[in-house]
Coordinates of C-alpha atoms and ligand atoms in Angstrom, one line a residue:
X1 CA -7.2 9.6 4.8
X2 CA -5.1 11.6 2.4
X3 CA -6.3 15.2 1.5
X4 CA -7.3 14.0 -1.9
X5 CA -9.8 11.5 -0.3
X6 CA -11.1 13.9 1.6
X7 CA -11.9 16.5 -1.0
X8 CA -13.1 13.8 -3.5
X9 CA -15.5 13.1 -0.5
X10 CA -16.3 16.9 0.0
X11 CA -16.6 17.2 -3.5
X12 CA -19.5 14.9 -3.4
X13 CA -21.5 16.8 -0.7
X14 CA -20.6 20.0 -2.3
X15 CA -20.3 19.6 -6.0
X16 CA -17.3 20.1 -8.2
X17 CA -16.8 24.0 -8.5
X18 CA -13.4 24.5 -7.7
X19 CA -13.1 26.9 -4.3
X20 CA -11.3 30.5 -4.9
X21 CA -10.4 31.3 -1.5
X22 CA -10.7 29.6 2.2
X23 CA -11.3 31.6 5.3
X24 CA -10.1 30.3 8.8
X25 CA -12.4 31.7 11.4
X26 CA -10.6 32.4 14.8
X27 CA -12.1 32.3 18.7
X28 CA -15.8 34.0 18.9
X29 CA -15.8 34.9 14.8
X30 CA -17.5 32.0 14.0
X31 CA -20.8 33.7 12.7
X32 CA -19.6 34.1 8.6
X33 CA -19.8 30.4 8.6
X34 CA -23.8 30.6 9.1
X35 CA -23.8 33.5 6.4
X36 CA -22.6 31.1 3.7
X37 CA -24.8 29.6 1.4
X38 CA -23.6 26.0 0.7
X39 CA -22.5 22.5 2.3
X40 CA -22.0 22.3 5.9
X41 CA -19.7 19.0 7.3
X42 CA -18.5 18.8 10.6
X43 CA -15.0 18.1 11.2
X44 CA -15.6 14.8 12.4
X45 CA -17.0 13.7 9.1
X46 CA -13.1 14.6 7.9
X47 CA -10.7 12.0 9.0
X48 CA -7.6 13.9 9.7
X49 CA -9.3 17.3 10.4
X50 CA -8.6 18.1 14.1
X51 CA -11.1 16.9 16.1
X52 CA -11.0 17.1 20.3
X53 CA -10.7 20.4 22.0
X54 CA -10.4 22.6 18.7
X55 CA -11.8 26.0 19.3
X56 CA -15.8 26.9 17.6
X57 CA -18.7 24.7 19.0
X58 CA -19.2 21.8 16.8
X59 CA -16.1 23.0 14.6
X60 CA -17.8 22.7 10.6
X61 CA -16.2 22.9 6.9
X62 CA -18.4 25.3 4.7
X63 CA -18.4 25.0 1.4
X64 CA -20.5 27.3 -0.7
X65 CA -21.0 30.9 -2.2
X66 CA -20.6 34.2 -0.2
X67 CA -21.0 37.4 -2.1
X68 CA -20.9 35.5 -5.1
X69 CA -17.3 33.8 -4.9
X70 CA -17.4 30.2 -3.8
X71 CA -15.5 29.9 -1.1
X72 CA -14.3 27.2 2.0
X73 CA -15.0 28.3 5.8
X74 CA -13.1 26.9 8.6
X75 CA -15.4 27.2 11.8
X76 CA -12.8 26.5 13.6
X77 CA -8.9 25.5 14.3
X78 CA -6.6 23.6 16.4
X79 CA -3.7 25.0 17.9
X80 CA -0.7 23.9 19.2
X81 CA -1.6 24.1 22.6
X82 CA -4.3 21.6 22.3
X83 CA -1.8 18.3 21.3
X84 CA 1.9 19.8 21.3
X85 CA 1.6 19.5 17.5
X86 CA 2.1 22.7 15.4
X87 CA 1.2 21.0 12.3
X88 CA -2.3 20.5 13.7
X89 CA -3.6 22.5 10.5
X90 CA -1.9 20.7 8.0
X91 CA -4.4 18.5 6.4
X92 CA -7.3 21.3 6.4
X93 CA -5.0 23.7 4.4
X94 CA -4.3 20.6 1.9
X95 CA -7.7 19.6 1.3
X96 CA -8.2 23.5 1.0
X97 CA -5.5 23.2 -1.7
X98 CA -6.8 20.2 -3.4
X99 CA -10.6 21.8 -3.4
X100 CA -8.2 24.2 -6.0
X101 CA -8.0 27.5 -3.7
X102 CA -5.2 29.4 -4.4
X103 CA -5.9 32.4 -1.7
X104 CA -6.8 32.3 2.6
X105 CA -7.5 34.4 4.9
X106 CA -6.6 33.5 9.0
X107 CA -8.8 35.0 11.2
X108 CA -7.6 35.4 15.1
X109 CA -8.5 37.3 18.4
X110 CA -5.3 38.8 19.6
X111 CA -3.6 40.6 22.8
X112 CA -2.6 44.1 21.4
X113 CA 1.1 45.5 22.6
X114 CA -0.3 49.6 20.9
X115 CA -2.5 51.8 22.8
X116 CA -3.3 53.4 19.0
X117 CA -4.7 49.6 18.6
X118 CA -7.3 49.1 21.5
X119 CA -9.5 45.9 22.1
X120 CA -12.4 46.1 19.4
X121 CA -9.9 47.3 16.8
X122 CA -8.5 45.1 13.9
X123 CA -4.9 44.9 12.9
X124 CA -3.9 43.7 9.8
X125 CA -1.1 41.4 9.8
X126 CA 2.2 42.9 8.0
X127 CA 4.4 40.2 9.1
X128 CA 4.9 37.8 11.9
X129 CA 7.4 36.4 15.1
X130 CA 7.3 33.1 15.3
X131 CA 8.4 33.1 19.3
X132 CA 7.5 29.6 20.4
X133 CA 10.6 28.8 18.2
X134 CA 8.3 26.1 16.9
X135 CA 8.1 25.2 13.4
X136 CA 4.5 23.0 11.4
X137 CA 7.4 22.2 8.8
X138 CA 9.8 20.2 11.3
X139 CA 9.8 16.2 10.3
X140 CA 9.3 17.1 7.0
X141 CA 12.1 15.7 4.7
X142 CA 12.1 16.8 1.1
X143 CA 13.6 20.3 0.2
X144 CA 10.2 22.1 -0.2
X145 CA 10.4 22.4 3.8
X146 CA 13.1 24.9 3.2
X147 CA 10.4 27.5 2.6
X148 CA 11.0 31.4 2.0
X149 CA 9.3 33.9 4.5
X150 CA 10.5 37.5 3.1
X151 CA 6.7 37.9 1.4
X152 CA 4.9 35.4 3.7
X153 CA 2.5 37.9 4.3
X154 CA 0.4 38.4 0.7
X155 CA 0.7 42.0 -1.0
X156 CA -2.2 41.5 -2.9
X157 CA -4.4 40.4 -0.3
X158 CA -3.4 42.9 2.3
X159 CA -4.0 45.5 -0.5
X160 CA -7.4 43.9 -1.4
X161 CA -8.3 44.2 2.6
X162 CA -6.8 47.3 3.2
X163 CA -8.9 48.6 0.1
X164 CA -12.5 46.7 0.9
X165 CA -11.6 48.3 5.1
X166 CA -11.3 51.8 2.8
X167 CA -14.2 50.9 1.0
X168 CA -16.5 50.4 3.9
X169 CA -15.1 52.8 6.3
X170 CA -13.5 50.5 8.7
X171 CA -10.4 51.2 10.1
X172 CA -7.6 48.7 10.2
X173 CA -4.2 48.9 11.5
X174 CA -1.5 47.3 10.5
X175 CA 1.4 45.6 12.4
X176 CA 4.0 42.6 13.6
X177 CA 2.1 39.8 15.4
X178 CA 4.0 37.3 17.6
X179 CA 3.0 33.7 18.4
X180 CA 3.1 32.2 21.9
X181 CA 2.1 29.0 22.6
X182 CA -0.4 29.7 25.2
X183 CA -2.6 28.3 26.3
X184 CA -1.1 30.5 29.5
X185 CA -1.6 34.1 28.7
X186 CA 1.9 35.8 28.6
X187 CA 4.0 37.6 31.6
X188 CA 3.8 41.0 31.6
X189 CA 7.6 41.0 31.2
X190 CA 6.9 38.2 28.4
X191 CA 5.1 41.5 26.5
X192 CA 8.0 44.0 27.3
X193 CA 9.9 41.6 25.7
X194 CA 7.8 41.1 22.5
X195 CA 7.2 44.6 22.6
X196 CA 10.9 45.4 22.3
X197 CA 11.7 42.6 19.5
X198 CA 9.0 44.6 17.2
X199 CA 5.8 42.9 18.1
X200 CA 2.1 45.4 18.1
X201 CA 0.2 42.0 19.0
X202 CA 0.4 38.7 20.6
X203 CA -1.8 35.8 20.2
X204 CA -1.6 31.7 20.2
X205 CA -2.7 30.6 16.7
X206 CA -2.1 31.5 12.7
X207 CA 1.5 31.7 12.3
X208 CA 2.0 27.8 11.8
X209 CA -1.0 28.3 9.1
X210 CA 1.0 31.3 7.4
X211 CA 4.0 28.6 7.0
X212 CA 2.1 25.9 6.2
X213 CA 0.3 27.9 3.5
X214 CA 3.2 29.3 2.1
X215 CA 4.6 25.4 1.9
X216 CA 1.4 24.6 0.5
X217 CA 1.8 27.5 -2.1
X218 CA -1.2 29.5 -0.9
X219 CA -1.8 33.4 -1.1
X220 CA -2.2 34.2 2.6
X221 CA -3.1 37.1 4.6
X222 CA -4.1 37.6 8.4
X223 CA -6.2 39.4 10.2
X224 CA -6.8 39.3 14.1
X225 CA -9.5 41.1 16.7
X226 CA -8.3 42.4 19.1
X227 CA -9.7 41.5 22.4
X228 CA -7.8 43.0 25.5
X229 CA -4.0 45.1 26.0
X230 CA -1.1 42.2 26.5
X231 CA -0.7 41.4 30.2
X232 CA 0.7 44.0 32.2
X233 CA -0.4 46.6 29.8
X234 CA -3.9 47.6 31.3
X235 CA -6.2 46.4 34.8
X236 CA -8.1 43.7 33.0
X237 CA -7.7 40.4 34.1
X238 CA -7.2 38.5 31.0
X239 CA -9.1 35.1 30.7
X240 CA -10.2 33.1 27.7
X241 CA -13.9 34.1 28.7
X242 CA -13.0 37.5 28.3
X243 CA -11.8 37.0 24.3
X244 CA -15.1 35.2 24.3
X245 CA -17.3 38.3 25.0
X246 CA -14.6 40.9 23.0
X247 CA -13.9 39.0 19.8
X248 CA -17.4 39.6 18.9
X249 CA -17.1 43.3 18.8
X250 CA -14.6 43.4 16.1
X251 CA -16.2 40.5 14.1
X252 CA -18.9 42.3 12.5
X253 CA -16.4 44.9 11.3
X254 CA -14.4 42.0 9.7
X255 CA -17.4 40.6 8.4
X256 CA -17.7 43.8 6.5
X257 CA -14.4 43.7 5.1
X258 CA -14.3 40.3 4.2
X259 CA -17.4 40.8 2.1
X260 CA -16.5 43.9 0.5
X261 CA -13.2 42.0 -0.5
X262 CA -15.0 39.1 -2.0
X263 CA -17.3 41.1 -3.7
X264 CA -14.6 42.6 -5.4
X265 CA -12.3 39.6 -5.8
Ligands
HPA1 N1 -2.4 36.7 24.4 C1 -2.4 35.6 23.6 N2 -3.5 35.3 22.9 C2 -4.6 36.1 23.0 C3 -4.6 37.2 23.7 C4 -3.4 37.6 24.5 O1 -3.4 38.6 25.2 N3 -5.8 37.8 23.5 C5 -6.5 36.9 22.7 N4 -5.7 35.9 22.3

């Protein structure tokens, strides 16, 4: 199914109001999607949306209004882990783009490389490393692959979040994320190394959706949780349980920012 199908078949379920912005919810933030009023469709009502193995129980598309903008809600991803493919978010973000947003914001629970960044805390994404060396755009042929990355991260969106976290008296730090594939957590010397090329955070998701949305010629900002120090970095054992219980802590602060930036959008 091409994205337009899919849309014209959301479209139906959800009415014709055009969507302002889409959300992408990362691992244990799935909640928002239950706070929106609107459309609910599981992913594997969407030929082409990832189905197998993608992280959020019974991964759902919601369309509807939260804080009064109408908006799309991605319980859920895929990652590049899951299949080998990094373009596993591609038709998602183009149904996003035919539903007529213009603006997303990637959600993530992250390892964090700063001891002024501790697990609960929220960083903001400034920029990004893509270290897998992977690429969503690879195969593609026509010049529109050979994408710019110098203001990949949105300047208006970051401001918009870094004002609603002001608002609302959260703090939220800002700093370099760098993508493994995972789904192994990294060596400790895997962090040193991160650490030294100008990472503050590590995690296994979001940076093929910054490309792909930048391709796609969406506004796109990032935030991630963060759940535990990289490996090597504290005692914790790190596991995929533990970003389970942790990613919960710092969801209800980003559920606080993300309203007060659609209330002001
Ligand atoms: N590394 C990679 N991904 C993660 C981590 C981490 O330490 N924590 C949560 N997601």
């Amino acid at each position: 199914m091409t994205a337009e199908t899919i849309a014209a078949y959301i479209r139906d379920k959800a009415g014709h109001e055009p969507v302002k912005i889409g959300l992408v919810l990362g691992s244990g933030l799935g909640h928002l999607a239950e706070e929106v009023e609107g459309v609910s469709i599981p992913y594997t009502d969407l030929g082409g949306f990832p189905h197998a193995g993608v992280s959020g129980h019974n991964p759902k598309l919601v369309i509807g209004n939260l804080e009064g903008v109408r908006v799309a809600v991605f319980g859920g991803r895929a990652h590049y882990y899951e299949k080998g493919d990094p373009a596993a978010m591609r038709c998602p973000l183009e149904v996003l783009k035919a539903l007529g947003a213009e603006q997303l914001i990637l959600t993530n629970a992250a390892g964090s490389l700063r001891a002024d960044i501790p697990p609960g805390d929220l960083m903001l994404l400034s920029d990004h490393i893509a270290f897998t060396g992977l690429n969503p755009l690879i195969g593609e042929t026509t010049d529109a692959r050979f994408v710019a990355m110098g203001d990949a991260h949105d300047a208006d969106l970051r401001a918009r979040l870094k004002a609603a976290a002001e608002a609302v008296g959260e703090p939220l730090a800002e700093g370099v994320y760098a993508w493994f594939s995972g789904p192994s957590f990294e060596t400790p010397a895997e962090i040193r190394a991160a650490k030294v090329l100008g990472a503050d955070a590590v995690g296994m998701s979001t940076v093929p959706e910054i490309i792909l949305s930048r391709f796609l010629g969406l506004r796109v900002a990032a935030i991630s949780t963060i759940t535990n120090m990289g490996a090597g970095l504290s005692d914790e054992a790190l596991s995929h349980e533990h970003t389970k219980i942790m990613a919960p802590r710092g969801a209800a602060k980003l559920e606080r920012i993300l309203r007060e930036m659609l209330r002001n959008l």
